CSV table of C-alpha atoms in Angstrom, one decimal:
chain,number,residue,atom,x,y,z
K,85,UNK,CA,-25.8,50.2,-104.4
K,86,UNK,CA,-25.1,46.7,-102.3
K,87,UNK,CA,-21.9,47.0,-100.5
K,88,UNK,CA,-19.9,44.5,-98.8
K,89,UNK,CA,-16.9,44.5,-97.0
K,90,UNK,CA,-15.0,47.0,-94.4
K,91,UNK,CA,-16.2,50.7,-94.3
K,92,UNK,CA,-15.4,53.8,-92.8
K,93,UNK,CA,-17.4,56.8,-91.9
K,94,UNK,CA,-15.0,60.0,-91.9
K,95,UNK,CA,-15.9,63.7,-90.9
K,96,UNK,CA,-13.7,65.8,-93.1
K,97,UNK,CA,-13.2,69.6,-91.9
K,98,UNK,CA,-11.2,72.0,-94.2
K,99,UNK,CA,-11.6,75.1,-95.7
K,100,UNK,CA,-12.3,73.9,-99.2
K,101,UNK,CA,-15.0,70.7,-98.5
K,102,UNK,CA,-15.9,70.5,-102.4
K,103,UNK,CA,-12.0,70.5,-103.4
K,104,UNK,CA,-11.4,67.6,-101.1
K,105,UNK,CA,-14.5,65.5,-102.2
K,106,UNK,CA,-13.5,66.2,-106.0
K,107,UNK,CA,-10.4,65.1,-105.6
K,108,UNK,CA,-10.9,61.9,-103.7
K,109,UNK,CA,-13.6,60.8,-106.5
K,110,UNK,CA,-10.7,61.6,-109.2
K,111,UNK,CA,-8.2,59.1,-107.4
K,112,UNK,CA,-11.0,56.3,-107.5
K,113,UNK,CA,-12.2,56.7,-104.4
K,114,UNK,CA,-16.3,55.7,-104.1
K,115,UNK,CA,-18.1,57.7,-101.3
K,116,UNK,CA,-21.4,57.0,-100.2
K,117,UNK,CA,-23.8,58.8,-97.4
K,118,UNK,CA,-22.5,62.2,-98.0
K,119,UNK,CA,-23.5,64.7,-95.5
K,120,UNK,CA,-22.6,68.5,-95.3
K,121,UNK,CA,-23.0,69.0,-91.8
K,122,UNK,CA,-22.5,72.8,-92.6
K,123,UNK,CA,-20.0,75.1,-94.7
K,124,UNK,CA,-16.8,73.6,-93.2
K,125,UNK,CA,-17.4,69.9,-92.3
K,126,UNK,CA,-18.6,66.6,-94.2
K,127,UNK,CA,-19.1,63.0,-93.5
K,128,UNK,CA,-19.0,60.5,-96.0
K,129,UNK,CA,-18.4,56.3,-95.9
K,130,UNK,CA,-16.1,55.1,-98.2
K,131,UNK,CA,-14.4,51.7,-98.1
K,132,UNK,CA,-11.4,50.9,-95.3
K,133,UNK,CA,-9.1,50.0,-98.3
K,134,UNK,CA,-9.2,53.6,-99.6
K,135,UNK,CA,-8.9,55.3,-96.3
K,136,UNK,CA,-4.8,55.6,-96.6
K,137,UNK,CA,-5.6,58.0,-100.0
K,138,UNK,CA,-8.3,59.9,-97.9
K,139,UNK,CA,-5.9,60.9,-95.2
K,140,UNK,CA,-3.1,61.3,-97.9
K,141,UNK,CA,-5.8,64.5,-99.7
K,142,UNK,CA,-6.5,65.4,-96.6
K,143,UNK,CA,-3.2,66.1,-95.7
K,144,UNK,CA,-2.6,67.7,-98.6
K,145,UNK,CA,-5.4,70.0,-98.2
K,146,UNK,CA,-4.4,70.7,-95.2
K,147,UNK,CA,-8.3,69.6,-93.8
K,148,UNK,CA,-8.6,67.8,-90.8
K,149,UNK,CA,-10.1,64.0,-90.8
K,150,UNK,CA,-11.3,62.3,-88.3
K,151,UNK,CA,-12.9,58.3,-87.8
K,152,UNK,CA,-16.2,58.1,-86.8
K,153,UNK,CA,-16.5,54.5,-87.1
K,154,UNK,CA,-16.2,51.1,-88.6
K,155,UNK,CA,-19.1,49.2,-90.4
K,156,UNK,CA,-19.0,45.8,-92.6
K,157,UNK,CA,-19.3,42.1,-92.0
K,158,UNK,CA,-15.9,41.8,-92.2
K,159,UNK,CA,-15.4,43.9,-89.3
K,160,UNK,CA,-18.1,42.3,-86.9
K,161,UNK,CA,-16.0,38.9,-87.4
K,162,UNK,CA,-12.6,40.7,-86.5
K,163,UNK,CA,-14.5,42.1,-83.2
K,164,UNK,CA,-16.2,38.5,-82.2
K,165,UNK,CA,-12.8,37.1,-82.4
K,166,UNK,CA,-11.3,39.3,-80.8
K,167,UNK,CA,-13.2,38.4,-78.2
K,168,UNK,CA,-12.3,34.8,-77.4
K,169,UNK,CA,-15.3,33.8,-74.4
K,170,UNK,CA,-17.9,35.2,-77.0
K,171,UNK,CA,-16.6,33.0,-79.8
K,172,UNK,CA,-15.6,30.2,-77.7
K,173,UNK,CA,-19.5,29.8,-76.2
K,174,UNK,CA,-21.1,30.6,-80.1
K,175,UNK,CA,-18.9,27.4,-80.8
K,176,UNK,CA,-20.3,25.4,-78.1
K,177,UNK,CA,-23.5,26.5,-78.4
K,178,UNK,CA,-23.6,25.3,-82.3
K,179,UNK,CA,-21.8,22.3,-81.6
K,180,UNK,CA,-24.4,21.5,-78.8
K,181,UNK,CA,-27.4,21.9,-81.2
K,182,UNK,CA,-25.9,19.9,-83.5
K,183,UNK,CA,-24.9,16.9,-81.6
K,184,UNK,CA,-27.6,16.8,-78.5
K,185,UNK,CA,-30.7,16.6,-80.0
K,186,UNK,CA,-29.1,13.2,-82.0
K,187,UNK,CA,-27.7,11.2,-78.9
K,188,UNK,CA,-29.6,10.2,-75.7
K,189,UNK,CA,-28.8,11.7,-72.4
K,190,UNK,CA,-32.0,10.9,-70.6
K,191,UNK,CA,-33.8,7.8,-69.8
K,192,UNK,CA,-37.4,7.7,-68.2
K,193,UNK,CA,-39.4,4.7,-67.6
K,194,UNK,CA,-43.1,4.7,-67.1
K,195,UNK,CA,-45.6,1.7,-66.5
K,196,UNK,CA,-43.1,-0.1,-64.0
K,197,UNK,CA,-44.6,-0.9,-60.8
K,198,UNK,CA,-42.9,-4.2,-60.2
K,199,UNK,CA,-39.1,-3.9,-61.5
K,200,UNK,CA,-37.2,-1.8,-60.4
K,201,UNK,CA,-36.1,1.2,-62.1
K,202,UNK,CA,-32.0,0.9,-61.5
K,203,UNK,CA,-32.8,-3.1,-62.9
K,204,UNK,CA,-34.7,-1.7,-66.1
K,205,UNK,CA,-31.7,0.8,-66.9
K,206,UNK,CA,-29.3,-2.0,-66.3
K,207,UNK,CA,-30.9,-4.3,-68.5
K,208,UNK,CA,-32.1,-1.3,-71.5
K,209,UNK,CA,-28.0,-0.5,-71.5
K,210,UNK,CA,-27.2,-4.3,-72.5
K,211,UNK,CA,-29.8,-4.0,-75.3
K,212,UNK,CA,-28.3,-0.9,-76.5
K,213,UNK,CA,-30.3,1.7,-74.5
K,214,UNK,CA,-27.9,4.3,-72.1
K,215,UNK,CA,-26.0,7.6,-71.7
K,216,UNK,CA,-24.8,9.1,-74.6
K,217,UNK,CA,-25.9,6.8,-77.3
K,218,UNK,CA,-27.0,7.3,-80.9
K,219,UNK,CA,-30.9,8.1,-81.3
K,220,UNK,CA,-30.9,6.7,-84.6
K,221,UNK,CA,-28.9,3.4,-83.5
K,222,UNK,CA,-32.1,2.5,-81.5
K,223,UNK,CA,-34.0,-0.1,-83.3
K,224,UNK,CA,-37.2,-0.1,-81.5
K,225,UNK,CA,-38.2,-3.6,-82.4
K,226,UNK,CA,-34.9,-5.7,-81.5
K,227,UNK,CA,-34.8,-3.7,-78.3
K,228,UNK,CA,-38.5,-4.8,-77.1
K,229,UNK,CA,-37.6,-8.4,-77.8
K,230,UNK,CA,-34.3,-8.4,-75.9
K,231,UNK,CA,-36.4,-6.1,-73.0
K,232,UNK,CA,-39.0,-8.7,-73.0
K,233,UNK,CA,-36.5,-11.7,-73.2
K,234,UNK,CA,-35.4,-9.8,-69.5
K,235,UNK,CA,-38.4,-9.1,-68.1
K,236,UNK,CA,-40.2,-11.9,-69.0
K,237,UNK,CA,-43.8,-11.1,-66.8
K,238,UNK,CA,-43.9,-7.8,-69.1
K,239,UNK,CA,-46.9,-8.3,-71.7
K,240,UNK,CA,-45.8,-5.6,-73.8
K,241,UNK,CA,-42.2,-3.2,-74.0
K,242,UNK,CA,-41.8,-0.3,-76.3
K,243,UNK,CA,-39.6,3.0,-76.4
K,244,UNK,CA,-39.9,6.4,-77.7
K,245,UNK,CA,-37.3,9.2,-78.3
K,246,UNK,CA,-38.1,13.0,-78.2
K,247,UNK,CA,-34.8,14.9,-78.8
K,248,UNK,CA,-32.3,13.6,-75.8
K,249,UNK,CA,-34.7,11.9,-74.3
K,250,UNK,CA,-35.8,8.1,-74.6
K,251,UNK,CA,-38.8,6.5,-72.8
K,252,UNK,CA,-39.5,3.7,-72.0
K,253,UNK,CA,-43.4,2.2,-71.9
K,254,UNK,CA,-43.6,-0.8,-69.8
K,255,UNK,CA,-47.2,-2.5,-69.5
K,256,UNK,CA,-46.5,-5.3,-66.7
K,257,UNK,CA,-48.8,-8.3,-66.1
K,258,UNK,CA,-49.4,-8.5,-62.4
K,259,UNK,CA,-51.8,-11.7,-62.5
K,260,UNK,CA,-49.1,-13.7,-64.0
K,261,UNK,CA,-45.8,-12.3,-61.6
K,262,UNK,CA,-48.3,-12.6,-58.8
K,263,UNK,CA,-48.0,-16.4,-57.6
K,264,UNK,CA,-51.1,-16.5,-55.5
K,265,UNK,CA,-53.2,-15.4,-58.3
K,266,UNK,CA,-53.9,-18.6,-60.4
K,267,UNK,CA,-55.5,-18.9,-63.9
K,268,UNK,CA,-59.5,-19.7,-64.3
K,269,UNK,CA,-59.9,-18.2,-60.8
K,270,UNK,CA,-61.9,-15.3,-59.0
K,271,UNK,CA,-60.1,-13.1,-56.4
K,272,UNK,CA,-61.0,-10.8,-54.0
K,273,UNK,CA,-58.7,-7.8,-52.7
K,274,UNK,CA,-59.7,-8.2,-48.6
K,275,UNK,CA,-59.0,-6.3,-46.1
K,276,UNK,CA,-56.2,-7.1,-43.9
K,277,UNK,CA,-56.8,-5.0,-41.2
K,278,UNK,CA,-59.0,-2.6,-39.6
K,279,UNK,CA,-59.0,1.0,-41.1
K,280,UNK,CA,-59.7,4.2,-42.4
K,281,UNK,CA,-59.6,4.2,-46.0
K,282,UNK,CA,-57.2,6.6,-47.4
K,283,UNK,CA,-56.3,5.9,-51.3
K,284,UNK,CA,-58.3,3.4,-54.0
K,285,UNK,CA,-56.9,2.4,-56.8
K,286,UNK,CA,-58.7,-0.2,-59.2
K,287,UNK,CA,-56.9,-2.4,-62.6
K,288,UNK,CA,-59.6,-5.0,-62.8
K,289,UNK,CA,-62.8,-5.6,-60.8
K,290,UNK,CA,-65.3,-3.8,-59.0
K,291,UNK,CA,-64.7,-1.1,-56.6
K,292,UNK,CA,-66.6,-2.0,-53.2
K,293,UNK,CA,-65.5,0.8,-50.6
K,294,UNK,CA,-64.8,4.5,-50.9
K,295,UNK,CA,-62.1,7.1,-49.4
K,296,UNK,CA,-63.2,7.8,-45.4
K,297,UNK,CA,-64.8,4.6,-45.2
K,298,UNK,CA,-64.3,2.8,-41.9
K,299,UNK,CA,-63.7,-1.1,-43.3
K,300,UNK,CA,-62.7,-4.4,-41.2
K,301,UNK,CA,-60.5,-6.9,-41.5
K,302,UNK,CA,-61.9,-9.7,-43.7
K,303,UNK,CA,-64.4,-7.7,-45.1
K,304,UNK,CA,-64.2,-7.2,-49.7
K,305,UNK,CA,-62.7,-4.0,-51.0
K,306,UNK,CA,-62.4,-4.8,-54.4
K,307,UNK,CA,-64.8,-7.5,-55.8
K,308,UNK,CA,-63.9,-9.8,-58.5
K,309,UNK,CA,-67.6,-10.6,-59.6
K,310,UNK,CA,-68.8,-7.3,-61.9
K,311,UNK,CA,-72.6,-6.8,-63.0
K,312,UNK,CA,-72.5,-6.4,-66.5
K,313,UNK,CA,-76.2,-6.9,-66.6
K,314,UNK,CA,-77.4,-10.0,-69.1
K,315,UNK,CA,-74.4,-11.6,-67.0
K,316,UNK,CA,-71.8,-11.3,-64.2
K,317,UNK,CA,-67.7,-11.3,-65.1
K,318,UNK,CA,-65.4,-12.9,-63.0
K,319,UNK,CA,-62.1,-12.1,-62.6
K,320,UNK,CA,-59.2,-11.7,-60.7
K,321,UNK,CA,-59.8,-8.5,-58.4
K,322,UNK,CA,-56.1,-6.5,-59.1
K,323,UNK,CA,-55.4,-3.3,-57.2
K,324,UNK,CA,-54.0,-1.1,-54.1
K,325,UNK,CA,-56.2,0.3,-51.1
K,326,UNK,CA,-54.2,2.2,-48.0
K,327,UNK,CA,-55.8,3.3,-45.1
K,328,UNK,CA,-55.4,4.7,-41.9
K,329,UNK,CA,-54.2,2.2,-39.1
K,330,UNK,CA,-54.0,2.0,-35.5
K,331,UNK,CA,-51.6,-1.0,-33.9
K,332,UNK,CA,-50.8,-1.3,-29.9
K,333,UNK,CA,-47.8,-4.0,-29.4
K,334,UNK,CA,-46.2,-4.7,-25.7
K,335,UNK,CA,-42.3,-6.1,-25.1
K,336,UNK,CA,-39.7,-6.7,-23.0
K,337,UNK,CA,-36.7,-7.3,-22.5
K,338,UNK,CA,-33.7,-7.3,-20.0
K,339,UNK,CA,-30.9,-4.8,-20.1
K,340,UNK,CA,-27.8,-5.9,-21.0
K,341,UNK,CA,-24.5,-6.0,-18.7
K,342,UNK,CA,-21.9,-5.3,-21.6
K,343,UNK,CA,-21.0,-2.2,-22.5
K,344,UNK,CA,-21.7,-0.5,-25.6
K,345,UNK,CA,-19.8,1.4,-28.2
K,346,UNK,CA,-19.3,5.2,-28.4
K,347,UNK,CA,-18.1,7.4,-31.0
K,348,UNK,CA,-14.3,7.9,-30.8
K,349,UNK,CA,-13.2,8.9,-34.5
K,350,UNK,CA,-15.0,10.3,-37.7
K,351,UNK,CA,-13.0,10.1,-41.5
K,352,UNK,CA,-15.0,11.8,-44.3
K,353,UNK,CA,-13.5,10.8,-47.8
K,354,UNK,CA,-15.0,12.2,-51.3
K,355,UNK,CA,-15.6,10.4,-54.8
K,356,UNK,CA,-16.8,11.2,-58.2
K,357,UNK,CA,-18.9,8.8,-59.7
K,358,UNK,CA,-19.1,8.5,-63.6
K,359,UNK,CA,-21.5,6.1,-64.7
K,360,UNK,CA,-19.9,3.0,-63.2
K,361,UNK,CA,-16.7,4.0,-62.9
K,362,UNK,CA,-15.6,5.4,-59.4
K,363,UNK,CA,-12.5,8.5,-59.1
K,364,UNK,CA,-11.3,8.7,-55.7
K,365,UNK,CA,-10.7,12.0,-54.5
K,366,UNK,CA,-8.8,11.2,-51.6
K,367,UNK,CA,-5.9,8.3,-51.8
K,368,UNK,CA,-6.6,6.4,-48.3
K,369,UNK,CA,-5.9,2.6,-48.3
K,370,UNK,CA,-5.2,2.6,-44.2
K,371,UNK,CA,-7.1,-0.7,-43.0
K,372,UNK,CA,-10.5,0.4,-40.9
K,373,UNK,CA,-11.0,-0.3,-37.3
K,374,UNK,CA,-12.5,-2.8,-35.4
K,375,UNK,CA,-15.9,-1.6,-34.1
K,376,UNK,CA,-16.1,0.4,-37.7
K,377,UNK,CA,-19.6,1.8,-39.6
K,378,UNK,CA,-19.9,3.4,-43.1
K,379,UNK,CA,-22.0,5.3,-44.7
K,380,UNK,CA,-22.2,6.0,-48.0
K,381,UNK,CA,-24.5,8.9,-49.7
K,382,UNK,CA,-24.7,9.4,-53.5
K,383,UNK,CA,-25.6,13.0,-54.4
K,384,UNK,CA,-26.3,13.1,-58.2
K,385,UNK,CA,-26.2,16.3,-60.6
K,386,UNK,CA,-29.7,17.0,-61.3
K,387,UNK,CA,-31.3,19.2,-64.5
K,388,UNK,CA,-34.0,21.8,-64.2
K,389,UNK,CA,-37.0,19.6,-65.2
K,390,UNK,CA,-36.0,16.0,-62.8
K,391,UNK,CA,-33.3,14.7,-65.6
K,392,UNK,CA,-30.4,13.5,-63.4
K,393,UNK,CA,-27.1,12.5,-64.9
K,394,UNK,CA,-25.2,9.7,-64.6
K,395,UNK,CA,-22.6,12.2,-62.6
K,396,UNK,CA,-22.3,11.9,-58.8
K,397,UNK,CA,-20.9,13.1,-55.2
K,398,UNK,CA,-20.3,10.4,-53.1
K,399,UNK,CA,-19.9,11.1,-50.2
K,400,UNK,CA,-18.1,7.9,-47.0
K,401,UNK,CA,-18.1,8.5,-43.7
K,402,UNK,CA,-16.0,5.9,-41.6
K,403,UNK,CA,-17.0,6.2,-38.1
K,404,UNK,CA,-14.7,3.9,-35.9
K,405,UNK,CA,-15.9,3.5,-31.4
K,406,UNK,CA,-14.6,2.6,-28.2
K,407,UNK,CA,-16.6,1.1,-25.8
K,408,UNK,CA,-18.1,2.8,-22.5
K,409,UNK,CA,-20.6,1.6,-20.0
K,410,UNK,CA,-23.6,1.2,-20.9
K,411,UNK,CA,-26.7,3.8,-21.1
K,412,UNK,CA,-30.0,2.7,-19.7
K,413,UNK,CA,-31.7,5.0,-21.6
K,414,UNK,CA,-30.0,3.3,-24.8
K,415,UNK,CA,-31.9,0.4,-24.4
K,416,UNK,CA,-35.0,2.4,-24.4
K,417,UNK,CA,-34.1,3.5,-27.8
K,418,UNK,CA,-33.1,-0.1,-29.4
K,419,UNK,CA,-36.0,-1.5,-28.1
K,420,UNK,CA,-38.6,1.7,-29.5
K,421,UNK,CA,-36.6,1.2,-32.7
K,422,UNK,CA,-36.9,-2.3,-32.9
K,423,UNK,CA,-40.7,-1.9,-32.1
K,424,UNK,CA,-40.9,0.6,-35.1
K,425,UNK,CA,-39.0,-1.8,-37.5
K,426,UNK,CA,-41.4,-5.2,-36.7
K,427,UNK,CA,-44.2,-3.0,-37.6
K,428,UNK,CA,-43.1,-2.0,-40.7
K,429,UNK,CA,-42.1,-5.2,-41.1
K,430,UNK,CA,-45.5,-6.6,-41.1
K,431,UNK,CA,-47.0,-4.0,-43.4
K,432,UNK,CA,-47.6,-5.3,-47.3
K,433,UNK,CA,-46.7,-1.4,-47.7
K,434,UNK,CA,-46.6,1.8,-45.5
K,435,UNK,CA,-44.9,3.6,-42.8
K,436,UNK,CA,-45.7,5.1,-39.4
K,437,UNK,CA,-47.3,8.3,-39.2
K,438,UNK,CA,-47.1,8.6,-35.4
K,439,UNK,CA,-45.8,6.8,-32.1
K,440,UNK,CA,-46.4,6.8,-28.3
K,441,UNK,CA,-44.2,4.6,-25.8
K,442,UNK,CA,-44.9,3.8,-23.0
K,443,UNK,CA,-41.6,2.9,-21.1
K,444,UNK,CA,-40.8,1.5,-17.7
K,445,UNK,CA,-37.9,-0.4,-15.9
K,446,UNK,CA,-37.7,-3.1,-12.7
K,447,UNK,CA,-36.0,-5.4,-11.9
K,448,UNK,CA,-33.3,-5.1,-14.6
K,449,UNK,CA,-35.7,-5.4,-17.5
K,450,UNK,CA,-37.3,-2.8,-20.0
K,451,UNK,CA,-41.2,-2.9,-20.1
K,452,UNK,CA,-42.5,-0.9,-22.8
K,453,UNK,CA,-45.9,-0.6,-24.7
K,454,UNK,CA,-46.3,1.3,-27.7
K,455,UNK,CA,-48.9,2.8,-29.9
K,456,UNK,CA,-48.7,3.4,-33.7
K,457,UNK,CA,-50.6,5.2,-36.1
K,458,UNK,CA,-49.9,4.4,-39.4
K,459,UNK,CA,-50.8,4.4,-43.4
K,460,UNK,CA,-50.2,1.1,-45.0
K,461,UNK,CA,-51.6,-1.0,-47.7
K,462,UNK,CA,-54.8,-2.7,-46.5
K,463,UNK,CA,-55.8,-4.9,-49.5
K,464,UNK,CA,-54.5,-8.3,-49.9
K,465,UNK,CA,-55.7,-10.8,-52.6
K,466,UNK,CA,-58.0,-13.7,-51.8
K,467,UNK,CA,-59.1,-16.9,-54.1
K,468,UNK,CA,-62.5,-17.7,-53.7
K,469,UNK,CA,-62.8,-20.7,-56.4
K,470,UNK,CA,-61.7,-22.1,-59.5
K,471,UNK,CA,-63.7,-21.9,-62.4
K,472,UNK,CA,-63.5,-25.4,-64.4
K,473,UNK,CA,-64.0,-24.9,-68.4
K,474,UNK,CA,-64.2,-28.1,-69.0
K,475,UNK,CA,-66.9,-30.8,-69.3
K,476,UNK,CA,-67.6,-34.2,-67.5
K,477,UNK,CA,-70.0,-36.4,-69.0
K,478,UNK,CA,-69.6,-39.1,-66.7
């Protein structure tokens, strides 16, 4: 028999078992499971509505009854909310499944090499794209017109959803955003300086030197011409070669009289950041110093799997000096910093690996010759001559 409800499983012990039973089943009672554990004892389930007239027989028969335990759906519901955290997280956890998997929480962008990725999540959350909107709200055409209509040297703008999270597929045009590349020409990528070569990557044109290659400046690394056989292509050469690099730079300069600051007093002050919308942790409208530096640091609350939210830490540090007299060995480190910076700064792309200076003072000046080892991007592109379609029949 299918039974529903609240039940009961009693152990019964009297003198007269049989009595007891007969007379439950005669005041309506319906017993199921019945079990003579021996001569004096029984156990039964009978329904929690009936178990007042059980104990009322039992009494009667002077037996003694005892509760073993509680079955029944009913039941299991009155134990899960009796236990509020339980029922509280099943709640959340069903509301969760529900509503996540039909709003976007995530963004990714792949295919951008140009624009930046903070500039493509700006512009997708004018078109309709950001944190927390509807999946099904997303009209995939209008958005890769207004996209395009913002990124206009994009050839092609599309986006996909997979639960809570939304891509977006950029395919940039890099002949067109690139102004020295014109139309109807052939290009070269040459190298711009003497090197190891440490990473080739081709888009368009023929590969001409391999990783651990020695090359020199001037000399082809990606060809524009291809051999296709019956004919040659031309095109414009498009892609990225870094190498290994070696630079040796010499400077000077005199040391300065004036004194320079020193640290004299730190103030730490916390933020939460919510999208664009900035809570203050810390009420602090005193004016800042003369002589006054901050730093700011962002510190955003990551997911297992890279998906960061739009939730951050931020972290200012106002750092206020005094002046004191001034360090010789300071100007050492300007000067070696300086160094460092105008070689990045003459690098289409890279950083310095390694570093030896050189330093030496006379005369109130700073002599200093340093050495760098670095990776950059080698590969610049080159026009070698414009192709003319048309005709001149004189």
């Amino acid at each position: 028999m299918d039974r529903t409800g609240r039940f009961v499983v009693l152990e019964v012990v009297g003198s007269d078992i049989s009595k007891t039973i007969e007379l439950l089943t005669q005041k309506g009672c319906l017993l199921y499971e019945i079990q003579y554990l021996d001569e004096l004892t029984v156990r039964f389930e009978m329904n929690h509505q009936d178990l007042k007239i059980a104990k009322n027989v039992a009494s009667k028969c002077g037996d003694r009854i005892r509760i073993l335990a509680v079955k029944g759906y009913l039941w299991n519901v009155i134990r899960v909310y009796k236990r509020p955290v339980l029922l509280i997280f099943t709640i959340l956890l069903l509301v969760l499944t529900i509503f996540i998997p039909k709003h976007i929480f995530f963004i990714e962008i792949e295919g951008s090499y140009i624009t930046s990725e903070d500039q493509i999540l700006e512009y997708a959350s004018e078109c309709g794209l950001y944190f927390g909107c509807k999946a099904d709200k997303i009209d995939s055409g209008a958005f890769k017109n207004k996209m395009i209509s913002k990124l206009s040297h994009c050839r092609w703008i599309g986006v996909t959803s997979s639960g809570c999270v939304a891509t977006i597929h950029i395919s940039e045009n890099e002949a067109e955003n690139n102004p020295d590349i014109q139309k109807n020409t052939v290009s070269h990528i040459v190298a711009a300086n003497d090197g190891l070569v440490d990473e080739i990557t081709v888009t368009d044109g023929v590969q001409m030197c391999k990783v651990g290659q020695i090359v020199r400046k001037g000399q082809i690394l990606i060809s524009g011409y291809e051999d296709c056989g019956l004919f040659v292509r031309a095109s414009n050469a498009q892609g990225t070669v870094y190498a290994k690099t070696s630079k040796l730079i010499d400077a000077v300069a005199p040391q300065p009289n004036e004194k320079h600051p020193g640290s004299f007093k730190k103030n730490t002050s916390y933020a939460l950041l919510i999208g664009k919308k900035q809570i203050n942790l810390k009420n602090d409208s005193s004016i800042s110093p003369a002589h006054c530096v901050k730093i700011r640091k962002e510190k955003y609350l990551t997911l297992p799997g890279g998906f960061k939210l739009p939730i951050a830490l931020v972290k200012t540090s106002q750092i206020a000096y005094d002046n004191k007299d001034y360090d010789s060995d300071a100007g050492d480190v300007w000067l070696g910093n300086y160094l460092r910076t105008y070689i990045q700064s003459q690098m289409l792309a890279g950083f310095v690996l390694q570093e030896q200076l050189d330093t030496e003072q006379t005369n109130g000046y700073t002599w200093i010759s340093g050495s760098y080892f670095c990776r950059e991007q080698i590969g610049y592109s080159v026009t070698e001559e414009i192709i003319d379609n048309g005709r001149n029949d004189g």
